[in-house]
Structure formats: C-alpha cells, structure tokens
GROMACS .gro file of C-alpha atoms in nm:
model
  222
    1MET     CA    1   0.340  -2.732  -1.689
    2GLU     CA    2   0.645  -2.837  -1.889
    3ALA     CA    3   0.527  -3.198  -1.866
    4VAL     CA    4   0.203  -3.125  -2.052
    5CYS     CA    5   0.306  -2.832  -2.279
    6LYS     CA    6   0.489  -2.839  -2.608
    7ASP     CA    7   0.861  -2.768  -2.590
    8ALA     CA    8   0.807  -2.428  -2.754
    9ALA     CA    9   0.548  -2.317  -2.499
   10ILE     CA   10   0.626  -1.994  -2.316
   11ILE     CA   11   0.567  -2.006  -1.941
   12ALA     CA   12   0.490  -1.659  -1.806
   13SER     CA   13   0.446  -1.569  -1.439
   14ASN     CA   14   0.230  -1.282  -1.314
   15THR     CA   15   0.422  -1.262  -0.984
   16SER     CA   16   0.455  -0.921  -0.817
   17THR     CA   17   0.801  -0.973  -0.666
   18LEU     CA   18   0.920  -1.334  -0.685
   19PRO     CA   19   1.245  -1.352  -0.889
   20ILE     CA   20   1.179  -1.489  -1.236
   21GLY     CA   21   1.530  -1.635  -1.238
   22GLU     CA   22   1.449  -1.846  -0.932
   23ILE     CA   23   1.136  -1.980  -1.099
   24ALA     CA   24   1.337  -2.058  -1.413
   25SER     CA   25   1.616  -2.225  -1.214
   26VAL     CA   26   1.404  -2.539  -1.168
   27ALA     CA   27   1.266  -2.544  -1.522
   28LYS     CA   28   1.381  -2.788  -1.789
   29ARG     CA   29   1.361  -2.510  -2.045
   30PRO     CA   30   1.452  -2.192  -1.851
   31GLU     CA   31   1.493  -1.997  -2.173
   32ASN     CA   32   1.112  -2.017  -2.215
   33VAL     CA   33   1.034  -1.864  -1.874
   34VAL     CA   34   0.949  -1.493  -1.851
   35GLY     CA   35   0.755  -1.257  -1.627
   36MET     CA   36   0.438  -1.085  -1.749
   37HIS     CA   37   0.317  -0.875  -1.458
   38TYR     CA   38  -0.034  -0.736  -1.507
   39PHE     CA   39  -0.197  -0.495  -1.265
   40SER     CA   40  -0.532  -0.509  -1.092
   41PRO     CA   41  -0.794  -0.457  -1.224
   42VAL     CA   42  -0.641  -0.596  -1.543
   43ASP     CA   43  -0.918  -0.471  -1.771
   44LYS     CA   44  -0.859  -0.111  -1.657
   45MET     CA   45  -0.489  -0.083  -1.580
   46PRO     CA   46  -0.292  -0.028  -1.901
   47LEU     CA   47   0.058  -0.119  -1.781
   48LEU     CA   48   0.227  -0.455  -1.837
   49GLU     CA   49   0.576  -0.535  -1.711
   50ILE     CA   50   0.774  -0.788  -1.913
   51ILE     CA   51   1.051  -0.938  -1.700
   52PRO     CA   52   1.312  -1.157  -1.872
   53HIS     CA   53   1.564  -1.327  -1.645
   54ALA     CA   54   1.928  -1.362  -1.748
   55GLY     CA   55   1.854  -1.679  -1.945
   56THR     CA   56   1.528  -1.584  -2.116
   57SER     CA   57   1.567  -1.606  -2.491
   58GLN     CA   58   1.525  -1.292  -2.697
   59ALA     CA   59   1.251  -1.462  -2.898
   60VAL     CA   60   1.050  -1.534  -2.583
   61THR     CA   61   1.089  -1.176  -2.457
   62SER     CA   62   0.981  -1.042  -2.797
   63ALA     CA   63   0.679  -1.273  -2.805
   64ALA     CA   64   0.569  -1.157  -2.458
   65VAL     CA   65   0.602  -0.793  -2.562
   66ASP     CA   66   0.405  -0.865  -2.881
   67VAL     CA   67   0.121  -1.028  -2.684
   68GLY     CA   68   0.102  -0.726  -2.455
   69ILE     CA   69   0.091  -0.481  -2.745
   70LYS     CA   70  -0.185  -0.684  -2.912
   71GLN     CA   71  -0.380  -0.667  -2.585
   72GLY     CA   72  -0.356  -0.289  -2.599
   73LYS     CA   73  -0.123  -0.264  -2.300
   74THR     CA   74   0.150  -0.010  -2.236
   75VAL     CA   75   0.443  -0.253  -2.229
   76ILE     CA   76   0.773  -0.197  -2.050
   77THR     CA   77   1.061  -0.444  -2.026
   78VAL     CA   78   1.238  -0.438  -1.691
   79LYS     CA   79   1.518  -0.615  -1.507
   80ASP     CA   80   1.464  -0.920  -1.291
   81VAL     CA   81   1.533  -0.738  -0.963
   82PRO     CA   82   1.324  -0.735  -0.641
   83GLY     CA   83   0.994  -0.562  -0.716
   84PHE     CA   84   1.079  -0.516  -1.084
   85TYR     CA   85   0.978  -0.155  -1.162
   86VAL     CA   86   0.635  -0.077  -1.020
   87ASN     CA   87   0.669  -0.251  -0.684
   88ARG     CA   88   1.008  -0.090  -0.629
   89CYS     CA   89   0.808   0.233  -0.630
   90LEU     CA   90   0.503   0.095  -0.451
   91GLY     CA   91   0.695  -0.069  -0.163
   92PRO     CA   92   0.833   0.256  -0.015
   93PHE     CA   93   0.493   0.420  -0.085
   94LEU     CA   94   0.324   0.155   0.130
   95ALA     CA   95   0.591   0.173   0.401
   96GLU     CA   96   0.545   0.549   0.427
   97ALA     CA   97   0.166   0.513   0.433
   98LEU     CA   98   0.201   0.282   0.733
   99ALA     CA   99   0.439   0.530   0.898
  100CYS     CA  100   0.184   0.808   0.853
  101VAL     CA  101  -0.110   0.620   1.002
  102GLN     CA  102   0.108   0.494   1.287
  103GLU     CA  103   0.181   0.858   1.365
  104GLY     CA  104  -0.189   0.931   1.391
  105VAL     CA  105  -0.280   1.039   1.037
  106ASP     CA  106  -0.640   0.938   0.968
  107PRO     CA  107  -0.636   0.654   0.708
  108LYS     CA  108  -0.960   0.769   0.548
  109ALA     CA  109  -0.841   1.129   0.517
  110LEU     CA  110  -0.508   1.011   0.375
  111ASN     CA  111  -0.690   0.796   0.121
  112GLU     CA  112  -0.908   1.084   0.008
  113ALA     CA  113  -0.613   1.324  -0.011
  114LEU     CA  114  -0.419   1.084  -0.234
  115VAL     CA  115  -0.716   1.060  -0.471
  116ASP     CA  116  -0.742   1.440  -0.475
  117PHE     CA  117  -0.370   1.450  -0.555
  118GLY     CA  118  -0.431   1.233  -0.862
  119TYR     CA  119  -0.394   0.870  -0.758
  120PRO     CA  120  -0.674   0.638  -0.881
  121VAL     CA  121  -0.712   0.503  -0.526
  122GLY     CA  122  -0.553   0.568  -0.188
  123GLY     CA  123  -0.288   0.350  -0.031
  124MET     CA  124  -0.522   0.183   0.219
  125THR     CA  125  -0.778   0.102  -0.050
  126LEU     CA  126  -0.502  -0.038  -0.268
  127ALA     CA  127  -0.385  -0.271   0.011
  128ASP     CA  128  -0.743  -0.391   0.064
  129GLU     CA  129  -0.800  -0.444  -0.308
  130VAL     CA  130  -0.475  -0.631  -0.369
  131GLY     CA  131  -0.502  -0.830  -0.047
  132ILE     CA  132  -0.318  -0.746   0.274
  133ASP     CA  133  -0.165  -1.094   0.276
  134VAL     CA  134  -0.021  -1.025  -0.069
  135ALA     CA  135   0.105  -0.684   0.048
  136SER     CA  136   0.275  -0.859   0.341
  137LYS     CA  137   0.458  -1.100   0.111
  138VAL     CA  138   0.554  -0.822  -0.130
  139THR     CA  139   0.710  -0.607   0.142
  140LYS     CA  140   0.907  -0.903   0.275
  141ASN     CA  141   1.043  -0.968  -0.074
  142LEU     CA  142   1.162  -0.608  -0.101
  143VAL     CA  143   1.338  -0.573   0.234
  144GLY     CA  144   1.707  -0.663   0.234
  145GLU     CA  145   2.059  -0.531   0.210
  146GLN     CA  146   2.181  -0.721  -0.095
  147PRO     CA  147   2.231  -0.536  -0.423
  148TYR     CA  148   1.902  -0.418  -0.572
  149TYR     CA  149   1.703  -0.471  -0.249
  150LEU     CA  150   1.541  -0.157  -0.109
  151GLY     CA  151   1.698  -0.154   0.237
  152VAL     CA  152   1.655   0.184   0.405
  153ARG     CA  153   1.381   0.284   0.160
  154MET     CA  154   1.148   0.038   0.334
  155GLU     CA  155   1.212   0.187   0.677
  156GLY     CA  156   1.008   0.448   0.861
  157GLY     CA  157   0.697   0.257   0.959
  158ASP     CA  158   0.660  -0.070   1.149
  159LEU     CA  159   0.591  -0.320   0.871
  160THR     CA  160   0.493  -0.591   1.119
  161MET     CA  161   0.159  -0.414   1.147
  162ILE     CA  162   0.061  -0.581   0.819
  163ASP     CA  163   0.126  -0.920   0.977
  164ALA     CA  164  -0.116  -0.834   1.258
  165PHE     CA  165  -0.390  -0.786   0.997
  166VAL     CA  166  -0.307  -1.119   0.833
  167GLU     CA  167  -0.300  -1.305   1.165
  168GLN     CA  168  -0.655  -1.185   1.237
  169GLY     CA  169  -0.778  -1.281   0.890
  170LEU     CA  170  -0.820  -0.918   0.787
  171LEU     CA  171  -0.707  -0.965   0.429
  172GLY     CA  172  -0.899  -0.679   0.272
  173LYS     CA  173  -1.191  -0.687   0.033
  174LYS     CA  174  -1.171  -1.062  -0.032
  175SER     CA  175  -1.224  -1.142   0.337
  176GLY     CA  176  -1.479  -0.865   0.396
  177LYS     CA  177  -1.255  -0.658   0.619
  178GLY     CA  178  -0.911  -0.505   0.609
  179PHE     CA  179  -0.834  -0.140   0.668
  180PHE     CA  180  -1.197  -0.083   0.567
  181ASP     CA  181  -1.516  -0.269   0.647
  182HIS     CA  182  -1.634  -0.397   0.309
  183THR     CA  183  -1.942  -0.560   0.464
  184SER     CA  184  -2.083  -0.214   0.530
  185ASN     CA  185  -2.368  -0.089   0.313
  186GLU     CA  186  -2.219   0.260   0.314
  187LYS     CA  187  -2.096   0.385  -0.024
  188VAL     CA  188  -1.771   0.507   0.130
  189LYS     CA  189  -1.659   0.216   0.344
  190PRO     CA  190  -1.569   0.300   0.705
  191ILE     CA  191  -1.247   0.203   0.878
  192SER     CA  192  -1.307  -0.140   1.030
  193ALA     CA  193  -1.324  -0.168   1.408
  194GLU     CA  194  -1.052  -0.433   1.395
  195ALA     CA  195  -0.824  -0.200   1.196
  196LYS     CA  196  -0.876   0.076   1.452
  197ALA     CA  197  -0.767  -0.162   1.728
  198ILE     CA  198  -0.453  -0.261   1.536
  199LEU     CA  199  -0.371   0.102   1.458
  200LYS     CA  200  -0.405   0.185   1.827
  201LYS     CA  201  -0.168  -0.098   1.916
  202PHE     CA  202   0.093   0.018   1.665
  203ARG     CA  203   0.058   0.390   1.742
  204HIS     CA  204   0.403   0.551   1.745
  205LYS     CA  205   0.505   0.634   2.098
  206THR     CA  206   0.668   0.970   2.024
  207LYS     CA  207   0.579   1.092   1.675
  208ASP     CA  208   0.245   1.265   1.628
  209SER     CA  209   0.133   1.383   1.284
  210SER     CA  210  -0.238   1.383   1.364
  211LYS     CA  211  -0.264   1.762   1.365
  212ALA     CA  212  -0.035   1.828   1.069
  213PRO     CA  213  -0.191   1.927   0.734
  214ILE     CA  214  -0.282   1.617   0.535
  215SER     CA  215  -0.076   1.760   0.250
  216GLU     CA  216   0.237   1.684   0.454
  217ALA     CA  217   0.151   1.314   0.463
  218VAL     CA  218   0.081   1.315   0.089
  219GLY     CA  219   0.414   1.488   0.032
  220ARG     CA  220   0.596   1.220   0.229
  221MET     CA  221   0.442   0.948   0.015
  222THR     CA  222   0.489   1.112  -0.321
   0.00000   0.00000   0.00000
C-alpha cells in the first residue's frame, strides 16, 4: 500500500487481535499505521476502537478518531495489547461458553438465555456470524503468559473444540453450517448435526451442568 499511496496516507487495520505494532514494524512510515477496529455488522454496531501503537503519530491518531466521530461511531482509544479492549472481554466470554456446552448446557438454550439477559445475540450465534475460523485465530492470539496476555482467563473449556469445527469446514454462517445449520428453512436455526457430534466428542468427562438452571451458565459468562 505504501508503494502506491501518498506519503501522508494513513494505513488503518481492522484486525481483531493482531498487534498493530507488529504490522507497523515492517512499514516504511510506521507513524502512519493505526488500528481502526469496527464491529460486525458495521452499520448497526456503534463502537469503534482506535488503536495507536507506540510509534503512531498523534496527528494520525487524532485523524482516525475524527473519522470515527464523523461516521457517528462511539469512539474509544485503547492500548495496542492482545485483544485491545473488546476482545479482551470477549475471549474469556467465548472460553466460558465453550466450557458450559462441554459440560452439557444446551447451546440453543444458552443462546436464548443470553439474549433474554440483554445481549444482542448469544455466544454461539456470535461465533457463527463472525466466523468460527476467525474465532479460532482470535483465541490463539489471546492465550499466553506474557504481560497483557489473558493466561488463566482463557482456561476452563477445551479451546481445541473450535479447531475441530474448522477442520470439518464448519465455519459458521458463511459456510452454511457452524454451531447452527444455516441451510435450514426454520426461522430459528437448529443446532447442526455436525456440531452435535463435535459436542459429544468434547463432552467433559466429569462435570455435568446439564440439569443446572440456565441462569447459572449465564452468570458464569457475565
């Protein structure tokens, strides 16, 4: 991009978790590189994260904030750390959702309970909408023991279950199937047969939350 853009051009990445500083480290003009993380669906979600790395110029950060405000977004400026702000919250949320379903909590019931609690969509729907392959990469970028990584906060469930979905091409809505079967004509999409098989394979050997009130699972995630 730098080869075809003017020197003053700002290069903004919409990455969910990739470090902006690493992207900038191979740029000729790293001071012009910044993160502008929008959320899906962009036309409905008001939040915009602006992520300057250590070398982003103040003028570039200010310009990115100004663009977001002109777009009508709720703009926050956050540090260039794994997951920035939102995905540092969303990562443990997803990990706990996987822990719940691996303990026998019905994914559909959990989804509905989270919506009743006030979330716009449930965790399983969110994974299908974003793309389970993307969710897999995001969780891998959050796990670690270095400063700012989430470490123990990503424990609880077996995160390799997401990889099983990806290996079978169950990427969510974009591939037709993920946790839910999006090829179904039903208004409320059913759990896909393939997802049921994976859930059975990853069923926790000792923990059973299938008979616990669904509110307990929601409490664990929130």
